mmCIF file of C-alpha atoms in Angstrom:
data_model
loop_
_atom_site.group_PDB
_atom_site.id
_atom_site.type_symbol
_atom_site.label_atom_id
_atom_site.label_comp_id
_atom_site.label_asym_id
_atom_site.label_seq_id
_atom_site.Cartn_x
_atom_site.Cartn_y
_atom_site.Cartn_z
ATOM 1 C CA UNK A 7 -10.610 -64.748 -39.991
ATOM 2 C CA UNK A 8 -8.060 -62.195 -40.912
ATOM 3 C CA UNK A 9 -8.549 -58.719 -39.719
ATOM 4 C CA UNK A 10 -8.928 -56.362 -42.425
ATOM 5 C CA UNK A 11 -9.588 -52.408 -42.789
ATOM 6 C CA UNK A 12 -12.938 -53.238 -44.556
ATOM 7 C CA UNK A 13 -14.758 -51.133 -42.721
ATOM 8 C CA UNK A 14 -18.494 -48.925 -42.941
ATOM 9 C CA UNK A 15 -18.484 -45.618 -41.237
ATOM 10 C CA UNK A 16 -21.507 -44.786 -39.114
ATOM 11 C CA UNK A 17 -21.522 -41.342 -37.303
ATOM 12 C CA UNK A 18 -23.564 -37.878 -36.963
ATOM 13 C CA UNK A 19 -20.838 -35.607 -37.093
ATOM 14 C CA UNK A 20 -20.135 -35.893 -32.852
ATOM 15 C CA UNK A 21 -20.086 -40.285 -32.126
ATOM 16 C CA UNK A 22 -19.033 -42.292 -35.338
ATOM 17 C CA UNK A 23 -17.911 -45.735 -35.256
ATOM 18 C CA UNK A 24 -16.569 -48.369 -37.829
ATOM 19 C CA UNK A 25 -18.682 -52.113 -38.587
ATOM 20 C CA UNK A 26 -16.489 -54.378 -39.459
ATOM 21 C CA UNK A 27 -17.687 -57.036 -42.482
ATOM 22 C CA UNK A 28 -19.059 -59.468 -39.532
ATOM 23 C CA UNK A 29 -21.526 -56.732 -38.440
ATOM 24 C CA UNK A 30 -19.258 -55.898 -35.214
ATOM 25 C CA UNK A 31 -18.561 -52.333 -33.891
ATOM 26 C CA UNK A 32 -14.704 -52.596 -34.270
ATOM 27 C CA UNK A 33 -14.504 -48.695 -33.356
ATOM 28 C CA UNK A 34 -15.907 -46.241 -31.367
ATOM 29 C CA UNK A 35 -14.331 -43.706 -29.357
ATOM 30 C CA UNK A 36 -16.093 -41.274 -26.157
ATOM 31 C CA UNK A 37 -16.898 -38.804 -25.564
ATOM 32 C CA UNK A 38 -15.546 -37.475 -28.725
ATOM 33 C CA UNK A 39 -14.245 -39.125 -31.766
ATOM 34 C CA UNK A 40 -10.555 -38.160 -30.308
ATOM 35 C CA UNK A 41 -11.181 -39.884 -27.032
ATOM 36 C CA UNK A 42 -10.833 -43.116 -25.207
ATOM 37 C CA UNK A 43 -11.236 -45.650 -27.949
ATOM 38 C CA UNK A 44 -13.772 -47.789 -25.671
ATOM 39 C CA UNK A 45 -14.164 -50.001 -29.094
ATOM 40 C CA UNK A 46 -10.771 -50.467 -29.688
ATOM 41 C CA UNK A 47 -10.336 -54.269 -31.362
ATOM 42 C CA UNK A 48 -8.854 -52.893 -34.016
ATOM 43 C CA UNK A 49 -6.037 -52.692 -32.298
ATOM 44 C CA UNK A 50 -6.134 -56.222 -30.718
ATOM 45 C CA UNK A 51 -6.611 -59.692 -31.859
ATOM 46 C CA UNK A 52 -9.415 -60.967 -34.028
ATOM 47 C CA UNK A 53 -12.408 -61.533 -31.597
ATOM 48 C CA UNK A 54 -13.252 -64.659 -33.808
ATOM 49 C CA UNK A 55 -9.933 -65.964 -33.311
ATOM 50 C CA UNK A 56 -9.543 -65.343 -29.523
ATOM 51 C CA UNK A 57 -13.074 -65.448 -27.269
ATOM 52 C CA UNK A 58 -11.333 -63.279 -24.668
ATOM 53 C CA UNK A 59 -10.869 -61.083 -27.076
ATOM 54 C CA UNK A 60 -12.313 -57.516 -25.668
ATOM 55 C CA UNK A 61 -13.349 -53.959 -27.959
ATOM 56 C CA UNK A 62 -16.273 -54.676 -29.822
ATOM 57 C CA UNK A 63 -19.922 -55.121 -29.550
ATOM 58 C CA UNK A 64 -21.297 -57.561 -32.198
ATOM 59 C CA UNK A 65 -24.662 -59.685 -32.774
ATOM 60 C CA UNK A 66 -23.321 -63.192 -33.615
ATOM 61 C CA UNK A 67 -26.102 -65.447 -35.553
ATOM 62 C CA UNK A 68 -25.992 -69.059 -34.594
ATOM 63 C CA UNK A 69 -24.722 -70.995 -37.553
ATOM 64 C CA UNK A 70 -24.381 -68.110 -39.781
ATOM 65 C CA UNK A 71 -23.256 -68.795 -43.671
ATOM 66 C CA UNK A 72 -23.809 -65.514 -45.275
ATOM 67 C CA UNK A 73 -23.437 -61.942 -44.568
ATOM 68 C CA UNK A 74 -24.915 -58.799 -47.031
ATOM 69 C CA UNK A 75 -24.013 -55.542 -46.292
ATOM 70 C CA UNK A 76 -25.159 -51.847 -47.430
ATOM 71 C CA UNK A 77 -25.970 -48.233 -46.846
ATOM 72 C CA UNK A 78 -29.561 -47.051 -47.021
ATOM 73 C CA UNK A 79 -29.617 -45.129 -49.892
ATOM 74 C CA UNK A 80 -27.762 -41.763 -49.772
ATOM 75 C CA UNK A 81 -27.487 -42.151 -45.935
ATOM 76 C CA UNK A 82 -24.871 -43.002 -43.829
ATOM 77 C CA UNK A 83 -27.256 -45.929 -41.829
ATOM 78 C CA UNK A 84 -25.941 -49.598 -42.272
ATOM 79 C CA UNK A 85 -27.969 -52.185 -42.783
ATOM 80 C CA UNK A 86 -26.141 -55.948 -42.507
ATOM 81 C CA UNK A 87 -28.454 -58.803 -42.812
ATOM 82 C CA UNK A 88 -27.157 -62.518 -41.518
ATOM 83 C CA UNK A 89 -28.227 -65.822 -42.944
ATOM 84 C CA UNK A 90 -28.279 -68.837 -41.070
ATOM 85 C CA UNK A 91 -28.017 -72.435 -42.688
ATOM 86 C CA UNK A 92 -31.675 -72.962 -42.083
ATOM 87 C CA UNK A 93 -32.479 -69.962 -43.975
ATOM 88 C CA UNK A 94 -33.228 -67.508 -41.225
ATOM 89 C CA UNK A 95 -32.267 -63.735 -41.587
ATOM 90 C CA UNK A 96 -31.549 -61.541 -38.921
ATOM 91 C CA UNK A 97 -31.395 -57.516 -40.033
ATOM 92 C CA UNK A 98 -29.254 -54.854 -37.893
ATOM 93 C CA UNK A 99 -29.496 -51.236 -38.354
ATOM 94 C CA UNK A 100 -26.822 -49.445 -36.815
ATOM 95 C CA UNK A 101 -26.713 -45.656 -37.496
ATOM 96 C CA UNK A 102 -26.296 -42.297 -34.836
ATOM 97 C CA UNK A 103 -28.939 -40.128 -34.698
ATOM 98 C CA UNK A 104 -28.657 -37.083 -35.926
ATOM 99 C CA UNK A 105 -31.686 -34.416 -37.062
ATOM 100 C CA UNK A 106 -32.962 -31.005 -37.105
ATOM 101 C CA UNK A 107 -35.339 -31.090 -33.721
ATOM 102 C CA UNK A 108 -36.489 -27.393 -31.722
ATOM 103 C CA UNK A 109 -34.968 -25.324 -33.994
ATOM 104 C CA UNK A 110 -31.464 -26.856 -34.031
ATOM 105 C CA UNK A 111 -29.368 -30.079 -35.118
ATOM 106 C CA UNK A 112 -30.110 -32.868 -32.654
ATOM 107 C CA UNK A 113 -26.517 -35.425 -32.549
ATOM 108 C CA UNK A 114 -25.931 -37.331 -29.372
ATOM 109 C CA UNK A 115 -23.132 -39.026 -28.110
ATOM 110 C CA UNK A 116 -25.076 -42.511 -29.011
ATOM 111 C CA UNK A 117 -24.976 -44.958 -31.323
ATOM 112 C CA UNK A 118 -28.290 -47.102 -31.950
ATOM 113 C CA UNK A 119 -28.271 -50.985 -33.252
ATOM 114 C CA UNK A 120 -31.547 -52.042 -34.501
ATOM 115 C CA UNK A 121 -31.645 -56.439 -34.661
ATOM 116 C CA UNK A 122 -34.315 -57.695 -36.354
ATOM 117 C CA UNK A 123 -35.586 -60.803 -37.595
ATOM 118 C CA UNK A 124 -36.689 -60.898 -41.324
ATOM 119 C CA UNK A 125 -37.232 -64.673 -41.990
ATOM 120 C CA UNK A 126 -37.389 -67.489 -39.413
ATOM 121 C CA UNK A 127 -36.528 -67.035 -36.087
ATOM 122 C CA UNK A 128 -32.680 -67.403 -35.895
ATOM 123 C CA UNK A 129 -30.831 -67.829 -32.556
ATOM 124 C CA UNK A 130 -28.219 -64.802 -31.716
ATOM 125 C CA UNK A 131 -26.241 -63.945 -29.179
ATOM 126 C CA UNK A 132 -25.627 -60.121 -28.253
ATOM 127 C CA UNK A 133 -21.902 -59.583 -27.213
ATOM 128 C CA UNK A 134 -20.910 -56.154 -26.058
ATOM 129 C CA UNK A 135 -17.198 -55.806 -24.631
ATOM 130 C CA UNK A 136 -16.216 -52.338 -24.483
ATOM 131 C CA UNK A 137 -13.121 -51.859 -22.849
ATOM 132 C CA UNK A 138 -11.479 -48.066 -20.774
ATOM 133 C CA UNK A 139 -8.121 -46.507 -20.494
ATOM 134 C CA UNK A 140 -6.921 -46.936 -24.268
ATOM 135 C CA UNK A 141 -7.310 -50.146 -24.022
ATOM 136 C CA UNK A 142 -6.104 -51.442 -20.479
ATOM 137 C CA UNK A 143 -8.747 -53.433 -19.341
ATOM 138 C CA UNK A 144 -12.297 -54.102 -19.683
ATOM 139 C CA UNK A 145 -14.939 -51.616 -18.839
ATOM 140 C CA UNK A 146 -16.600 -52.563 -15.334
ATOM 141 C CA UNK A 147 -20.489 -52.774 -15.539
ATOM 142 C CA UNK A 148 -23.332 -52.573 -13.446
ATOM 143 C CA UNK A 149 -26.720 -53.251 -14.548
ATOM 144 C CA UNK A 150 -30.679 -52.050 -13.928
ATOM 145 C CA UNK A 151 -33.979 -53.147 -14.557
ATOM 146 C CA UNK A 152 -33.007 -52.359 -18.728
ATOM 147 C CA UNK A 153 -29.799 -51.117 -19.170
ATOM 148 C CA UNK A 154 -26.368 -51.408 -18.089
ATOM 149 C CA UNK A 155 -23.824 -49.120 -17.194
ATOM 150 C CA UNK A 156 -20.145 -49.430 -18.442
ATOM 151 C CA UNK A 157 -17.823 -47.446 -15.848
ATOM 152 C CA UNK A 158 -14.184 -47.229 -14.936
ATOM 153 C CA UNK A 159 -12.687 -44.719 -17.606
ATOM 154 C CA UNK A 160 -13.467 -41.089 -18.764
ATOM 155 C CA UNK A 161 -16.802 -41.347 -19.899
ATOM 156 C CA UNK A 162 -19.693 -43.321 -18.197
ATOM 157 C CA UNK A 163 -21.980 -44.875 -21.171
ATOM 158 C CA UNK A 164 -24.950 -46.159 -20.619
ATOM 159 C CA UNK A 165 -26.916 -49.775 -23.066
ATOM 160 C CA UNK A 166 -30.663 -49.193 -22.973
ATOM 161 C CA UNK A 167 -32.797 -52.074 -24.444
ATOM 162 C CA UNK A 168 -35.627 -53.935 -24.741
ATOM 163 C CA UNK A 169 -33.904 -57.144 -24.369
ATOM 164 C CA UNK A 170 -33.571 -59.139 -21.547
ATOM 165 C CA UNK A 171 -30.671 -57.299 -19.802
ATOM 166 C CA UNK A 172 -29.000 -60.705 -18.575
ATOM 167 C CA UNK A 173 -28.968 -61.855 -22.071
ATOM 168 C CA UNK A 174 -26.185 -59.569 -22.393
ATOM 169 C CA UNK A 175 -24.200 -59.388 -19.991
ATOM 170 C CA UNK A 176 -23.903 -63.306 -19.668
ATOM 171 C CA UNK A 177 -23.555 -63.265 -23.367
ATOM 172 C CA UNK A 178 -26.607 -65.843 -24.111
ATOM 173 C CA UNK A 179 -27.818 -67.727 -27.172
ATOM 174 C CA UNK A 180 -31.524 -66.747 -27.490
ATOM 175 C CA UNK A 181 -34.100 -67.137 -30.152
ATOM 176 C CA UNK A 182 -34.737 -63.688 -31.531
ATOM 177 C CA UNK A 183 -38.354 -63.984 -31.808
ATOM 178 C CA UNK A 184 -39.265 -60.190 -32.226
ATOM 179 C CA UNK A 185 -37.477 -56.640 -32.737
ATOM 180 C CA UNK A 186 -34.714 -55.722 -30.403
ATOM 181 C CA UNK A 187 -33.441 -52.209 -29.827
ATOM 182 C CA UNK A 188 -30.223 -50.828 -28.137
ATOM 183 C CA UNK A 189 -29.167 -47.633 -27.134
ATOM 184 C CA UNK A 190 -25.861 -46.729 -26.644
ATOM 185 C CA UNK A 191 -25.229 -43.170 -25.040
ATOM 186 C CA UNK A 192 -24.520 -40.668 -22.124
ATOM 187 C CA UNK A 193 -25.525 -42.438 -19.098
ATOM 188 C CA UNK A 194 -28.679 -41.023 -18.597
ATOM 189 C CA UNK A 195 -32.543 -42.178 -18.018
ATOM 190 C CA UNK A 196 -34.435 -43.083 -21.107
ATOM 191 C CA UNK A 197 -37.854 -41.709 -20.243
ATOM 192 C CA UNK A 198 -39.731 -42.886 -23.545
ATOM 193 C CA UNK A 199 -40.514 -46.170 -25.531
ATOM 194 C CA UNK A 200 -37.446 -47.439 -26.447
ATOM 195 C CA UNK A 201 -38.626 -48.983 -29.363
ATOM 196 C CA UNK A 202 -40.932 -46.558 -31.076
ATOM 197 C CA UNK A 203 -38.163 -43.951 -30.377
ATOM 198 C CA UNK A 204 -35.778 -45.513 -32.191
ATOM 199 C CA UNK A 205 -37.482 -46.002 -35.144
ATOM 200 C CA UNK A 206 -38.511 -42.553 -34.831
ATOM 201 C CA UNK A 207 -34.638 -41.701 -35.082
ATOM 202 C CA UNK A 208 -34.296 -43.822 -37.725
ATOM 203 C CA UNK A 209 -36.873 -42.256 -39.496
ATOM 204 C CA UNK A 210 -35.864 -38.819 -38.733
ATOM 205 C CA UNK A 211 -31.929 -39.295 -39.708
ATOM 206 C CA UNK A 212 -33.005 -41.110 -42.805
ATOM 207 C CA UNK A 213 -34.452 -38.045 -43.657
ATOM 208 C CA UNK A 214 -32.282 -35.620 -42.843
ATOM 209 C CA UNK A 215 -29.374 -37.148 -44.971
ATOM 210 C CA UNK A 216 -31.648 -37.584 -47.834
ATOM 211 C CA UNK A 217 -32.424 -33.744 -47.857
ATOM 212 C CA UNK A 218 -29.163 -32.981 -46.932
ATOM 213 C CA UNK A 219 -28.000 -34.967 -49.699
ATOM 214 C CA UNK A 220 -30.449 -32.786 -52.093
ATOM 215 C CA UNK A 221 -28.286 -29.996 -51.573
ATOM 216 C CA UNK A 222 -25.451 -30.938 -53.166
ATOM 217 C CA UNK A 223 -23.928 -29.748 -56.496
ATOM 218 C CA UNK A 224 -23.527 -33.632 -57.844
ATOM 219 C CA UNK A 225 -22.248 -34.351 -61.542
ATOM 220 C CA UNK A 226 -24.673 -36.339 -63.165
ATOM 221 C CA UNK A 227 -21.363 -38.910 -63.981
ATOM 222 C CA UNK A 228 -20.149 -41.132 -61.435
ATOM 223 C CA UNK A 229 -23.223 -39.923 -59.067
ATOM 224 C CA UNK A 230 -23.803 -42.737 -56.609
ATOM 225 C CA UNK A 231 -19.806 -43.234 -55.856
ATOM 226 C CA UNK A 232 -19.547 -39.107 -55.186
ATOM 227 C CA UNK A 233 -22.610 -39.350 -53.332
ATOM 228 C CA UNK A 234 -21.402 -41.628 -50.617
ATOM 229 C CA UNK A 235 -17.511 -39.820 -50.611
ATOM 230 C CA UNK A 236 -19.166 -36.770 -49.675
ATOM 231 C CA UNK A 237 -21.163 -38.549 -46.898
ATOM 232 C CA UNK A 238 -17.830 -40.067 -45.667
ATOM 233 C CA UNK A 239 -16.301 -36.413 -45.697
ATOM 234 C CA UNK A 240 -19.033 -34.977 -43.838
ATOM 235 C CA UNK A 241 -18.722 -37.997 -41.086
ATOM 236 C CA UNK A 242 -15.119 -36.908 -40.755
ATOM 237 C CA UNK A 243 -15.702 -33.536 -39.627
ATOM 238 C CA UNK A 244 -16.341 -32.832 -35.516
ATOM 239 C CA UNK A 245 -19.247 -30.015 -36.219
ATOM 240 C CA UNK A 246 -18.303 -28.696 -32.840
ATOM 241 C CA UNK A 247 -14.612 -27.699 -33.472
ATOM 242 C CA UNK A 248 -14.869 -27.792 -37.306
ATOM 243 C CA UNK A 249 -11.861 -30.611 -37.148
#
């Protein structure tokens, strides 16, 4: 597979990231969208083409023969769905939160990746290969009870899930049976149901680009296409600067 610039934009104005056409976080950069470029394979060989290959975090589906991608409507949140050649379907939602919570705009460093399975119950396996330093090396990792920590540049991040944790890190095929959840951010405690707090986020940022999308003066021509160029524009901008 040839790597292209075919690329979705995720983001809440503070993280973004780019999804390749395979599903795969190609880009992401911490702690701010001008740092260390922790997924970085953009700049480096095709994972597909080189399993050593390091910068990115993807799902694979086992067996995969078709890939569908698109934006929930007027929002910024990608949703990819995977067929198998059995016919199952595996969904992932990957968006960064971002919403108006006590009295201000709530936008974490994090990115959240949402796997689910719509029809069967595929086999996946979760890969994620962030790397430190520009691009140097891979990220070191240590792991608890539900997360794991990737350490050894300028920023610390923290994977919070609801997956078996050693799944991950040894890169396993396992039968995705129900929902899985992963949170990508500062590396801090996640003192709530992972789960229900993600949809909750997803719910919540759904929302707030759908309002915020209200707001605009849109010409009744062309609507849908200026619709999502204005959402790209306002994923460019670093709200805390005004870059």
């Amino acid at each position: 597979m040839t790597q292209t610039l075919d690329l979705f934009p995720i983001g809440n104005c503070a993280a973004s990231g780019l999804i390749d056409r395979a599903g795969r976080l190609a880009w992401a950069c911490a702690p701010r969208v001008d740092g260390d470029p922790m997924f970085c394979t953009l700049l480096g060989e095709e994972p597909d083409a080189n399993p050593d290959a390091h910068g990115f975090w993807d799902i694979q589906v086992e067996n995969q023969v078709h890939v569908a991608q698109s934006y929930l409507r007027n929002t910024p949140v990608l949703c990819t769905e995977v067929t198998d050649a059995e016919g199952a379907m595996v969904q992932i939602i990957d968006f960064c939160p971002r919403y108006r919570q006590f009295g201000r705009i709530y936008r974490p460093l994090a990115i959240i990746r949402l796997v689910r399975p719509l029809v069967g119950t595929p086999k996946i396996r979760i890969r994620a290969r962030p790397m430190v330093n520009w691009g140097e090396r891979p990220a070191d990792h240590t792991t608890g009870s539900n997360h794991i920590r990737f350490v050894g540049g300028e920023t610390t991040l923290r994977l919070t899930t609801d997956a078996p944790v050693s799944h991950i890190t040894a890169e396993r095929l396992f039968r995705l049976e129900q929902p899985v959840s992963m949170f990508l951010g500062p590396d801090e405690g996640f003192d709530a149901d992972l789960a229900a707090t993600c949809e909750r986020m997803l719910g919540e940022t759904t929302a707030y680009w759908r309002s915020w999308v209200r707001n605009l003066a849109v010409p009744l021509e062309w609507q849908e296409a200026v619709i999502r160029a204005a959402i790209t524009l306002k994923l460019c901008a670093h709200e805390e600067t005004g870059a």
